[in-house]
mmCIF file of C-alpha atoms and ligand atoms in Angstrom:
data_model
loop_
_atom_site.group_PDB
_atom_site.id
_atom_site.type_symbol
_atom_site.label_atom_id
_atom_site.label_comp_id
_atom_site.label_asym_id
_atom_site.label_seq_id
_atom_site.Cartn_x
_atom_site.Cartn_y
_atom_site.Cartn_z
ATOM 1 C CA MET A 1 26.143 9.995 -187.036
ATOM 2 C CA PRO A 2 27.034 9.690 -191.100
ATOM 3 C CA PRO A 3 25.716 10.611 -193.404
ATOM 4 C CA GLY A 4 22.021 9.338 -194.461
ATOM 5 C CA ALA A 5 20.246 8.902 -197.811
ATOM 6 C CA LYS A 6 19.977 13.095 -197.314
ATOM 7 C CA ARG A 7 21.966 14.918 -196.809
ATOM 8 C CA GLU A 8 22.876 17.086 -198.993
ATOM 9 C CA GLY A 9 26.465 17.973 -199.565
ATOM 10 C CA THR A 10 28.172 18.850 -196.680
ATOM 11 C CA ASP A 11 29.224 15.084 -195.614
ATOM 12 C CA VAL A 12 32.609 15.225 -193.400
ATOM 13 C CA PRO A 13 34.411 11.811 -194.301
ATOM 14 C CA VAL A 14 34.312 9.586 -191.494
ATOM 15 C CA SER A 15 37.934 9.093 -191.680
ATOM 16 C CA GLU A 16 38.971 12.996 -191.002
ATOM 17 C CA ILE A 17 36.277 12.869 -188.073
ATOM 18 C CA THR A 18 38.535 14.837 -185.128
ATOM 19 C CA PRO A 19 38.061 15.508 -182.027
ATOM 20 C CA LYS A 20 39.087 18.742 -180.620
ATOM 21 C CA SER A 21 41.339 17.856 -177.656
ATOM 22 C CA LEU A 22 42.845 15.714 -181.449
ATOM 23 C CA TYR A 23 43.043 19.222 -183.134
ATOM 24 C CA LEU A 24 44.192 21.171 -180.107
ATOM 25 C CA GLY A 25 47.113 18.323 -179.172
ATOM 26 C CA ARG A 26 48.545 18.680 -183.028
ATOM 27 C CA ARG A 27 48.594 22.046 -183.175
ATOM 28 C CA GLU A 28 50.824 22.119 -179.762
ATOM 29 C CA ILE A 29 53.092 19.925 -181.613
ATOM 30 C CA LEU A 30 52.962 22.981 -184.555
ATOM 31 C CA GLY A 31 53.916 25.272 -182.018
ATOM 32 C CA GLY A 32 57.025 23.822 -180.005
ATOM 33 C CA ALA A 33 57.743 23.284 -184.568
ATOM 34 C CA LEU A 34 56.876 26.439 -185.675
ATOM 35 C CA LEU A 35 59.112 28.077 -182.042
ATOM 36 C CA LEU A 36 62.200 27.184 -183.733
ATOM 37 C CA ALA A 37 61.033 29.136 -186.644
ATOM 38 C CA SER A 38 60.015 32.843 -185.630
ATOM 39 C CA PRO A 39 59.899 35.463 -182.941
ATOM 40 C CA ILE A 40 55.534 36.860 -183.855
ATOM 41 C CA VAL A 41 54.701 33.517 -185.065
ATOM 42 C CA THR A 42 55.999 32.112 -181.435
ATOM 43 C CA ALA A 43 54.036 34.360 -180.052
ATOM 44 C CA LEU A 44 50.552 33.043 -182.428
ATOM 45 C CA ALA A 45 51.658 30.526 -180.721
ATOM 46 C CA MET A 46 52.453 31.334 -177.196
ATOM 47 C CA LYS A 47 48.317 32.078 -176.971
ATOM 48 C CA SER A 48 47.027 29.098 -179.007
ATOM 49 C CA TRP A 49 48.841 27.539 -175.422
ATOM 50 C CA ILE A 50 48.223 30.458 -172.638
ATOM 51 C CA VAL A 51 44.738 31.447 -173.273
ATOM 52 C CA PRO A 52 42.019 28.977 -171.946
ATOM 53 C CA ARG A 53 39.897 26.778 -174.063
ATOM 54 C CA ARG A 54 36.347 29.066 -174.082
ATOM 55 C CA ALA A 55 33.445 27.752 -172.430
ATOM 56 C CA VAL A 56 31.266 25.047 -174.335
ATOM 57 C CA HIS A 57 27.824 24.230 -172.216
ATOM 58 C CA GLN A 58 26.855 26.782 -169.330
ATOM 59 C CA SER A 59 27.315 24.851 -166.273
ATOM 60 C CA LYS A 60 24.606 24.224 -163.654
ATOM 61 C CA PRO A 61 24.836 21.667 -160.893
ATOM 62 C CA LEU A 62 22.096 18.863 -160.685
ATOM 63 C CA PRO A 63 19.153 20.309 -158.318
ATOM 64 C CA VAL A 64 18.972 16.516 -156.325
ATOM 65 C CA PRO A 65 21.289 14.461 -155.091
ATOM 66 C CA VAL A 66 23.269 11.407 -157.146
ATOM 67 C CA VAL A 67 23.745 8.309 -155.534
ATOM 68 C CA THR A 68 27.293 7.638 -156.584
ATOM 69 C CA ALA A 69 29.078 4.172 -155.971
ATOM 70 C CA ALA A 70 31.347 5.857 -153.118
ATOM 71 C CA SER A 71 27.786 6.726 -151.341
ATOM 72 C CA THR A 72 26.225 4.662 -148.911
ATOM 73 C CA ALA A 73 22.717 4.763 -150.471
ATOM 74 C CA PRO A 74 21.203 1.333 -152.117
ATOM 75 C CA SER A 75 20.510 1.951 -155.923
ATOM 76 C CA THR A 76 16.131 2.120 -156.876
ATOM 77 C CA THR A 77 17.417 -1.307 -158.957
ATOM 78 C CA GLY A 78 17.514 -3.096 -156.193
ATOM 79 C CA ALA A 79 20.631 -4.278 -157.632
ATOM 80 C CA PRO A 80 23.060 -1.684 -156.386
ATOM 81 C CA PHE A 81 25.786 -0.867 -158.467
ATOM 82 C CA ALA A 82 26.282 -4.077 -160.868
ATOM 83 C CA THR A 83 28.769 -5.161 -163.464
ATOM 84 C CA GLY A 84 28.802 -2.924 -166.178
ATOM 85 C CA PHE A 85 27.357 0.254 -163.736
ATOM 86 C CA PHE A 86 30.762 1.290 -163.965
ATOM 87 C CA THR A 87 33.994 1.263 -166.213
ATOM 88 C CA ASP A 88 37.561 2.456 -164.632
ATOM 89 C CA GLU A 89 38.695 3.157 -168.232
ATOM 90 C CA ALA A 90 39.352 6.875 -168.225
ATOM 91 C CA ARG A 91 36.382 9.318 -168.559
ATOM 92 C CA THR A 92 36.200 11.328 -171.342
ATOM 93 C CA PRO A 93 36.974 15.090 -170.342
ATOM 94 C CA LEU A 94 34.142 17.527 -169.460
ATOM 95 C CA ALA A 95 34.898 19.668 -172.524
ATOM 96 C CA ASP A 96 35.184 17.374 -174.816
ATOM 97 C CA VAL A 97 31.450 15.143 -173.884
ATOM 98 C CA THR A 98 30.007 18.949 -174.283
ATOM 99 C CA SER A 99 32.093 19.851 -177.946
ATOM 100 C CA TYR A 100 32.263 16.667 -179.858
ATOM 101 C CA ASN A 101 27.976 15.958 -180.564
ATOM 102 C CA ASN A 102 25.590 14.441 -182.863
ATOM 103 C CA PHE A 103 22.672 16.278 -183.312
ATOM 104 C CA TYR A 104 21.304 17.011 -186.147
ATOM 105 C CA GLU A 105 18.293 19.054 -184.479
ATOM 106 C CA PHE A 106 21.411 21.109 -184.628
ATOM 107 C CA GLY A 107 23.561 21.136 -187.647
ATOM 108 C CA LEU A 108 25.453 18.690 -188.779
ATOM 109 C CA GLY A 109 29.394 20.039 -187.803
ATOM 110 C CA LYS A 110 30.417 17.733 -184.392
ATOM 111 C CA GLU A 111 30.813 21.513 -183.078
ATOM 112 C CA ASP A 112 27.512 22.462 -184.136
ATOM 113 C CA PRO A 113 25.117 22.182 -180.998
ATOM 114 C CA GLN A 114 27.385 23.583 -178.681
ATOM 115 C CA GLU A 115 26.415 27.151 -180.198
ATOM 116 C CA ALA A 116 23.570 27.058 -182.117
ATOM 117 C CA ALA A 117 21.758 24.924 -178.831
ATOM 118 C CA ARG A 118 23.206 27.062 -176.505
ATOM 119 C CA GLY A 119 19.877 29.075 -176.090
ATOM 120 C CA PHE A 120 17.749 25.991 -176.564
ATOM 121 C CA VAL A 121 14.498 26.978 -173.634
ATOM 122 C CA THR A 122 13.725 22.831 -172.164
ATOM 123 C CA ARG A 123 11.173 24.442 -169.236
ATOM 124 C CA PRO A 124 8.868 23.836 -168.863
ATOM 125 C CA TRP A 125 8.783 20.452 -170.796
ATOM 126 C CA THR A 126 6.560 17.143 -170.661
ATOM 127 C CA LEU A 127 7.094 13.478 -171.148
ATOM 128 C CA SER A 128 4.347 11.839 -171.992
ATOM 129 C CA VAL A 129 4.445 7.449 -171.484
ATOM 130 C CA ASP A 130 1.620 5.838 -173.692
ATOM 131 C CA GLY A 131 0.595 3.488 -175.788
ATOM 132 C CA LEU A 132 -0.372 -0.595 -174.395
ATOM 133 C CA VAL A 133 -0.133 0.912 -170.891
ATOM 134 C CA ALA A 134 -2.461 0.038 -167.732
ATOM 135 C CA ARG A 135 -1.524 3.993 -166.950
ATOM 136 C CA PRO A 136 -0.952 6.763 -169.142
ATOM 137 C CA ARG A 137 1.126 9.743 -168.032
ATOM 138 C CA VAL A 138 1.752 12.777 -168.521
ATOM 139 C CA PHE A 139 4.891 13.958 -166.800
ATOM 140 C CA ASP A 140 6.823 16.994 -165.926
ATOM 141 C CA VAL A 141 10.609 16.904 -165.715
ATOM 142 C CA ASP A 142 10.970 18.459 -162.926
ATOM 143 C CA GLN A 143 8.665 15.856 -160.998
ATOM 144 C CA LEU A 144 10.615 13.184 -163.197
ATOM 145 C CA LEU A 145 13.874 14.694 -161.104
ATOM 146 C CA ARG A 146 12.325 14.666 -157.752
ATOM 147 C CA ARG A 147 10.548 11.126 -157.963
ATOM 148 C CA PHE A 148 13.177 8.929 -159.529
ATOM 149 C CA PRO A 149 16.464 9.063 -157.836
ATOM 150 C CA LEU A 150 19.468 9.398 -159.893
ATOM 151 C CA GLU A 151 22.145 7.200 -159.915
ATOM 152 C CA GLU A 152 25.803 7.362 -161.461
ATOM 153 C CA ARG A 153 26.147 5.309 -164.227
ATOM 154 C CA VAL A 154 29.768 5.457 -165.640
ATOM 155 C CA TYR A 155 29.516 4.241 -169.669
ATOM 156 C CA ARG A 156 30.851 3.487 -172.541
ATOM 157 C CA LEU A 157 29.311 5.620 -175.620
ATOM 158 C CA ARG A 158 30.400 3.656 -179.182
ATOM 159 C CA CYS A 159 29.074 6.283 -182.309
ATOM 160 C CA VAL A 160 28.336 3.719 -184.818
ATOM 161 C CA GLU A 161 31.138 6.322 -187.314
ATOM 162 C CA GLY A 162 33.680 4.251 -184.748
ATOM 163 C CA TRP A 163 34.351 7.080 -182.420
ATOM 164 C CA SER A 164 34.083 6.184 -178.743
ATOM 165 C CA MET A 165 34.273 8.245 -175.263
ATOM 166 C CA VAL A 166 33.460 7.527 -171.620
ATOM 167 C CA ILE A 167 30.851 9.296 -170.343
ATOM 168 C CA PRO A 168 29.365 9.421 -166.211
ATOM 169 C CA TRP A 169 25.411 10.329 -166.782
ATOM 170 C CA ASN A 170 23.202 10.334 -164.016
ATOM 171 C CA GLY A 171 19.906 9.351 -164.373
ATOM 172 C CA PHE A 172 16.875 6.215 -163.455
ATOM 173 C CA PRO A 173 16.671 3.033 -164.986
ATOM 174 C CA LEU A 174 13.496 3.226 -167.641
ATOM 175 C CA ALA A 175 12.567 -0.086 -166.137
ATOM 176 C CA ALA A 176 11.795 2.152 -163.220
ATOM 177 C CA LEU A 177 9.466 4.051 -165.512
ATOM 178 C CA LEU A 178 7.866 2.061 -167.039
ATOM 179 C CA ALA A 179 6.958 0.167 -164.154
ATOM 180 C CA GLU A 180 4.614 3.481 -163.548
ATOM 181 C CA VAL A 181 2.584 3.242 -166.579
ATOM 182 C CA ALA A 182 1.734 -0.831 -166.520
ATOM 183 C CA PRO A 183 2.593 -2.089 -169.697
ATOM 184 C CA LEU A 184 -0.089 -4.057 -170.896
ATOM 185 C CA SER A 185 1.305 -7.881 -171.949
ATOM 186 C CA SER A 186 0.278 -6.888 -176.186
ATOM 187 C CA ALA A 187 3.239 -4.559 -175.430
ATOM 188 C CA ARG A 188 6.667 -5.704 -177.471
ATOM 189 C CA TYR A 189 8.713 -2.167 -178.414
ATOM 190 C CA VAL A 190 9.584 0.464 -177.229
ATOM 191 C CA GLU A 191 9.284 4.253 -179.700
ATOM 192 C CA PHE A 192 11.369 7.513 -178.203
ATOM 193 C CA THR A 193 9.910 10.478 -179.992
ATOM 194 C CA THR A 194 12.204 13.559 -179.787
ATOM 195 C CA LEU A 195 10.500 17.245 -179.300
ATOM 196 C CA HIS A 196 9.414 18.814 -183.537
ATOM 197 C CA ASP A 197 9.545 22.017 -182.749
ATOM 198 C CA PRO A 198 11.292 23.312 -185.854
ATOM 199 C CA GLU A 199 11.859 27.190 -184.311
ATOM 200 C CA ARG A 200 13.323 25.673 -181.069
ATOM 201 C CA MET A 201 15.554 22.855 -183.119
ATOM 202 C CA PRO A 202 16.295 25.027 -186.193
ATOM 203 C CA GLY A 203 17.590 21.472 -188.415
ATOM 204 C CA GLN A 204 14.666 20.281 -188.389
ATOM 205 C CA ARG A 205 13.947 22.755 -191.443
ATOM 206 C CA ARG A 206 16.337 21.284 -193.184
ATOM 207 C CA ASP A 207 15.857 18.153 -195.015
ATOM 208 C CA VAL A 208 18.080 15.762 -193.472
ATOM 209 C CA LEU A 209 15.849 12.607 -191.785
ATOM 210 C CA ASP A 210 12.051 13.142 -191.504
ATOM 211 C CA TRP A 211 11.745 14.394 -188.158
ATOM 212 C CA PRO A 212 10.923 14.335 -185.766
ATOM 213 C CA TYR A 213 13.560 12.075 -184.697
ATOM 214 C CA ARG A 214 12.467 8.648 -183.728
ATOM 215 C CA GLU A 215 14.389 5.138 -182.123
ATOM 216 C CA GLY A 216 13.311 2.173 -180.895
ATOM 217 C CA LEU A 217 13.376 -0.219 -178.511
ATOM 218 C CA ARG A 218 11.927 -4.209 -177.626
ATOM 219 C CA LEU A 219 10.170 -4.343 -174.119
ATOM 220 C CA ASP A 220 12.971 -6.263 -173.367
ATOM 221 C CA GLU A 221 15.870 -4.328 -173.969
ATOM 222 C CA ALA A 222 14.696 -1.152 -172.314
ATOM 223 C CA MET A 223 12.975 -2.321 -169.165
ATOM 224 C CA HIS A 224 17.453 -3.822 -169.079
ATOM 225 C CA PRO A 225 18.724 -2.404 -165.964
ATOM 226 C CA LEU A 226 21.678 -1.129 -168.214
ATOM 227 C CA THR A 227 19.090 1.136 -169.982
ATOM 228 C CA LEU A 228 19.086 4.586 -168.812
ATOM 229 C CA LEU A 229 16.930 7.676 -168.568
ATOM 230 C CA ALA A 230 19.396 10.051 -168.295
ATOM 231 C CA LEU A 231 19.108 14.493 -166.836
ATOM 232 C CA GLY A 232 22.497 14.994 -166.244
ATOM 233 C CA LEU A 233 26.567 14.480 -166.608
ATOM 234 C CA TYR A 234 28.799 14.428 -164.532
ATOM 235 C CA GLY A 235 26.732 15.995 -161.648
ATOM 236 C CA GLU A 236 25.386 19.053 -163.921
ATOM 237 C CA VAL A 237 22.118 19.450 -165.372
ATOM 238 C CA LEU A 238 22.288 18.043 -169.166
ATOM 239 C CA PRO A 239 23.846 20.168 -172.022
ATOM 240 C CA ASN A 240 21.354 20.582 -174.497
ATOM 241 C CA GLN A 241 24.192 19.204 -176.676
ATOM 242 C CA ASN A 242 23.963 16.709 -175.249
ATOM 243 C CA GLY A 243 20.569 16.253 -175.200
ATOM 244 C CA ALA A 244 18.554 18.184 -172.109
ATOM 245 C CA PRO A 245 16.280 17.934 -170.686
ATOM 246 C CA VAL A 246 15.565 14.050 -171.294
ATOM 247 C CA ARG A 247 17.821 11.109 -173.762
ATOM 248 C CA LEU A 248 18.148 7.934 -173.233
ATOM 249 C CA VAL A 249 21.334 6.584 -173.360
ATOM 250 C CA VAL A 250 21.751 2.273 -174.469
ATOM 251 C CA PRO A 251 25.330 1.873 -173.843
ATOM 252 C CA TRP A 252 25.476 -1.971 -175.276
ATOM 253 C CA LYS A 253 24.157 -0.447 -178.609
ATOM 254 C CA TYR A 254 25.796 2.766 -181.552
ATOM 255 C CA GLY A 255 25.104 6.329 -179.768
ATOM 256 C CA PHE A 256 22.582 7.185 -182.560
ATOM 257 C CA LYS A 257 19.666 4.435 -180.410
ATOM 258 C CA SER A 258 19.702 7.613 -177.717
ATOM 259 C CA ALA A 259 17.083 9.569 -178.228
ATOM 260 C CA LYS A 260 18.481 13.201 -177.065
ATOM 261 C CA SER A 261 15.340 16.198 -175.820
ATOM 262 C CA ILE A 262 12.494 13.246 -175.410
ATOM 263 C CA VAL A 263 9.042 14.232 -175.480
ATOM 264 C CA ARG A 264 7.116 10.686 -175.825
ATOM 265 C CA ILE A 265 7.765 7.696 -175.410
ATOM 266 C CA ARG A 266 5.647 5.038 -176.907
ATOM 267 C CA LEU A 267 4.771 1.205 -175.910
ATOM 268 C CA THR A 268 3.388 -0.195 -179.391
ATOM 269 C CA ASP A 269 2.742 -4.068 -180.287
ATOM 270 C CA THR A 270 4.906 -3.971 -183.789
ATOM 271 C CA GLU A 271 8.067 -2.881 -183.785
ATOM 272 C CA PRO A 272 8.678 0.592 -184.073
ATOM 273 C CA PRO A 273 10.166 2.824 -188.145
ATOM 274 C CA THR A 274 13.099 5.053 -187.299
ATOM 275 C CA ALA A 275 14.710 7.515 -188.271
ATOM 276 C CA TRP A 276 17.996 5.968 -189.436
ATOM 277 C CA SER A 277 16.475 3.233 -190.520
ATOM 278 C CA VAL A 278 13.719 5.032 -192.912
ATOM 279 C CA ALA A 279 16.302 7.781 -194.132
ATOM 280 C CA ALA A 280 18.720 4.322 -194.670
ATOM 281 C CA PRO A 281 17.608 1.378 -193.848
ATOM 282 C CA GLU A 282 20.200 -0.874 -195.499
ATOM 283 C CA GLU A 283 22.806 0.762 -193.260
ATOM 284 C CA TYR A 284 20.461 1.622 -189.969
ATOM 285 C CA GLY A 285 18.743 -2.002 -188.814
ATOM 286 C CA PHE A 286 16.066 -1.923 -185.795
ATOM 287 C CA TYR A 287 18.862 -3.604 -183.627
ATOM 288 C CA SER A 288 21.807 -1.639 -183.762
ATOM 289 C CA ASN A 289 23.996 -3.811 -181.293
ATOM 290 C CA VAL A 290 27.697 -2.991 -181.435
ATOM 291 C CA ASN A 291 29.515 -5.894 -182.749
ATOM 292 C CA PRO A 292 32.793 -5.107 -184.536
ATOM 293 C CA ASP A 293 32.754 -8.010 -187.034
ATOM 294 C CA VAL A 294 29.409 -6.394 -189.133
ATOM 295 C CA SER A 295 30.849 -3.428 -191.096
ATOM 296 C CA HIS A 296 29.015 -1.141 -191.681
ATOM 297 C CA PRO A 297 27.939 -0.843 -195.748
ATOM 298 C CA ARG A 298 30.878 2.370 -195.999
ATOM 299 C CA TRP A 299 33.579 1.163 -192.827
ATOM 300 C CA SER A 300 34.318 -1.216 -190.867
ATOM 301 C CA GLN A 301 33.042 -1.447 -187.586
ATOM 302 C CA ALA A 302 36.063 -3.365 -186.395
ATOM 303 C CA THR A 303 37.931 -0.774 -184.122
ATOM 304 C CA GLU A 304 36.990 2.879 -182.896
ATOM 305 C CA ARG A 305 38.618 6.259 -181.691
ATOM 306 C CA ARG A 306 38.322 6.707 -177.874
ATOM 307 C CA ILE A 307 38.214 10.882 -178.383
ATOM 308 C CA GLY A 308 41.436 11.772 -176.375
ATOM 309 C CA GLU A 309 43.593 9.098 -177.601
ATOM 310 C CA PHE A 310 45.654 8.537 -180.550
ATOM 311 C CA GLY A 311 45.122 5.280 -182.199
ATOM 312 C CA ARG A 312 43.255 2.860 -182.559
ATOM 313 C CA ARG A 313 41.397 0.387 -179.924
ATOM 314 C CA ARG A 314 39.633 -2.633 -180.654
ATOM 315 C CA THR A 315 35.542 -2.476 -180.587
ATOM 316 C CA GLN A 316 34.135 -4.633 -178.642
ATOM 317 C CA ARG A 317 30.556 -6.842 -178.886
ATOM 318 C CA TYR A 318 27.872 -5.530 -177.188
ATOM 319 C CA ASN A 319 29.886 -2.101 -175.820
ATOM 320 C CA GLY A 320 31.276 -4.800 -173.639
ATOM 321 C CA TYR A 321 28.204 -4.820 -172.023
ATOM 322 C CA GLY A 322 27.850 -9.017 -173.072
ATOM 323 C CA GLU A 323 27.585 -10.483 -169.931
ATOM 324 C CA GLN A 324 25.013 -8.638 -168.780
ATOM 325 C CA VAL A 325 22.484 -8.208 -172.276
ATOM 326 C CA ALA A 326 24.031 -11.302 -174.788
ATOM 327 C CA GLN A 327 21.078 -13.716 -173.164
ATOM 328 C CA LEU A 328 18.490 -11.063 -174.601
ATOM 329 C CA TYR A 329 19.648 -11.584 -178.224
ATOM 330 C CA ALA A 330 20.213 -15.909 -177.386
ATOM 331 C CA GLY A 331 19.082 -17.686 -180.636
ATOM 332 C CA MET A 332 18.554 -14.196 -182.935
ATOM 333 C CA ASP A 333 21.060 -14.085 -186.084
ATOM 334 C CA LEU A 334 22.716 -10.366 -185.779
ATOM 335 C CA VAL A 335 24.356 -10.587 -189.194
ATOM 336 C CA ARG A 336 20.397 -10.339 -189.985
ATOM 337 C CA ASN A 337 19.403 -8.338 -186.956
ATOM 338 C CA PHE A 338 21.801 -5.583 -187.285
HETATM 339 N N1 LIG B 401 17.328 13.533 -181.539
HETATM 340 C C1 LIG B 401 18.629 13.238 -181.197
HETATM 341 N N2 LIG B 401 18.643 12.617 -181.283
HETATM 342 C C2 LIG B 401 20.355 11.744 -181.831
HETATM 343 C C3 LIG B 401 20.879 12.690 -183.147
HETATM 344 C C4 LIG B 401 19.958 13.588 -182.789
HETATM 345 O O1 LIG B 401 21.400 13.819 -183.809
HETATM 346 N N3 LIG B 401 19.421 13.859 -182.902
HETATM 347 N N4 LIG B 401 22.216 11.549 -182.421
HETATM 348 C C5 LIG B 401 22.522 10.696 -181.742
HETATM 349 C C6 LIG B 401 23.581 9.698 -182.360
HETATM 350 S S1 LIG B 401 24.518 9.840 -183.443
HETATM 351 C C7 LIG B 401 24.947 9.827 -180.772
HETATM 352 S S2 LIG B 401 27.113 9.344 -181.479
HETATM 353 C C8 LIG B 401 24.350 10.384 -179.759
HETATM 354 C C9 LIG B 401 25.287 11.398 -179.283
HETATM 355 O O2 LIG B 401 25.150 11.737 -178.300
HETATM 356 P P1 LIG B 401 26.385 13.042 -177.516
HETATM 357 O O3 LIG B 401 26.543 13.685 -178.168
HETATM 358 O O4 LIG B 401 25.575 13.419 -175.895
HETATM 359 O O5 LIG B 401 27.716 12.179 -177.005
HETATM 360 O O6 LIG B 401 23.313 10.924 -179.274
HETATM 361 C C10 LIG B 401 22.418 10.490 -180.266
HETATM 362 N N5 LIG B 401 20.342 11.045 -180.466
HETATM 363 MO MO1 LIG B 402 26.629 9.138 -183.279
#
C-alpha cells in the first residue's frame, strides 16, 4: 500500500519496492562479479548461494481436502472451474507470497509481517455475519472449514502500488456464506472488518489508519463467483502474514480490497466507508477496479511488475477478469467511480 494521509515519514517510494527474489537475484549477480575480485569476498558471496533462505512461514497442511481442477469432484458453485478461476501463468513462489506482504497491522515494511505476525494466535476465531440478513450467524472458523468445501483458485493479485503475483488460493465463494444468512432485499453493500486488537496486532498501536481495517463491496460484487473467502494457499493453512485465519480475495480489484483476518461481515443499504478511502479519498475510491487507464494521483497504473520478473508488463483492465465482471459496471463512469 502506498503512503496514506497519516503515514509518518516511513514511506518507501514506490520506485524502491524491491521484491526479495529480485534483490536476491542482484546479490547473486554481484557475487559473480566479486568472484573475480577476492577470495575472501568470494567465500562470503558463495555463502549467500549455499545458505538456504530462512523459512518464512510455519508450513501447515490444510486439515480438509481441497477440490482442484485436477480432481473429479464438482465445485461448490455449480459452475465448476469456470473461466477465470485459473490461470496458466507461473505461480509466484510460496517464499515470495509469504515474505513480501502488505499487512499494516503488522508493520509498514513488506518484510515486517512475516516476522511480526509469527506468533499471531488465530484460534479460537469467530466470524460474525450480520446486518441486513434474515438469519445472522456467528461462525467459528473451524466450522467454516468443515462446512464449505475448499476449492483451489489460481488468481492474479494486482497491488495498487504497481506489483503483482499469481497465487493459488484455497477457499470458498463468499456467495455460499451469504446464502446461509439470507440477505434481505434491502441489502445492497457488504462491509468487511479486520480484527481490532492492538495487543495482538502491534501495528494498530500506531495511528497509520483509522483502525480497524475496513473494506466494502457492492452486494452483487460480493455474490460474484470469483469473490473468494480464503482460508489457505498452496494447500496450506493461510499463513498469518497473508491474513489468517480468513481473508477476502477479489481478483479484479486492487489488492487492498482483499481484507485480511476478518471478524465481521455486515450487510448494509449504504456504501460503507473503507479504511483507505477515509485515509485518502482522492487516491482510493470505493470501487478500485484494476484499471490501466485511470492513474493513481501519484503514479501511472498502466504497467506492473510481476514479483520475480525483471521489467514490467502491461496491466490488464479488471486485472484480466473483464469477461467475468465487466457487466457489473455496465453504464457506469469508471473514471468517476474509481
Ligand atoms: N487488514 C488488512 N488487510 C489487507 C492489508 C492490510 O494492511 N490490512 N493490505 C492489503 C493490500 S494493500 C494488499 S496488496 C493485500 C496483500 O495481500 P498478501 O500480503 O497476502 O499478498 O492485502 C490487503 N489486505
Ligand atoms: Mo496493495
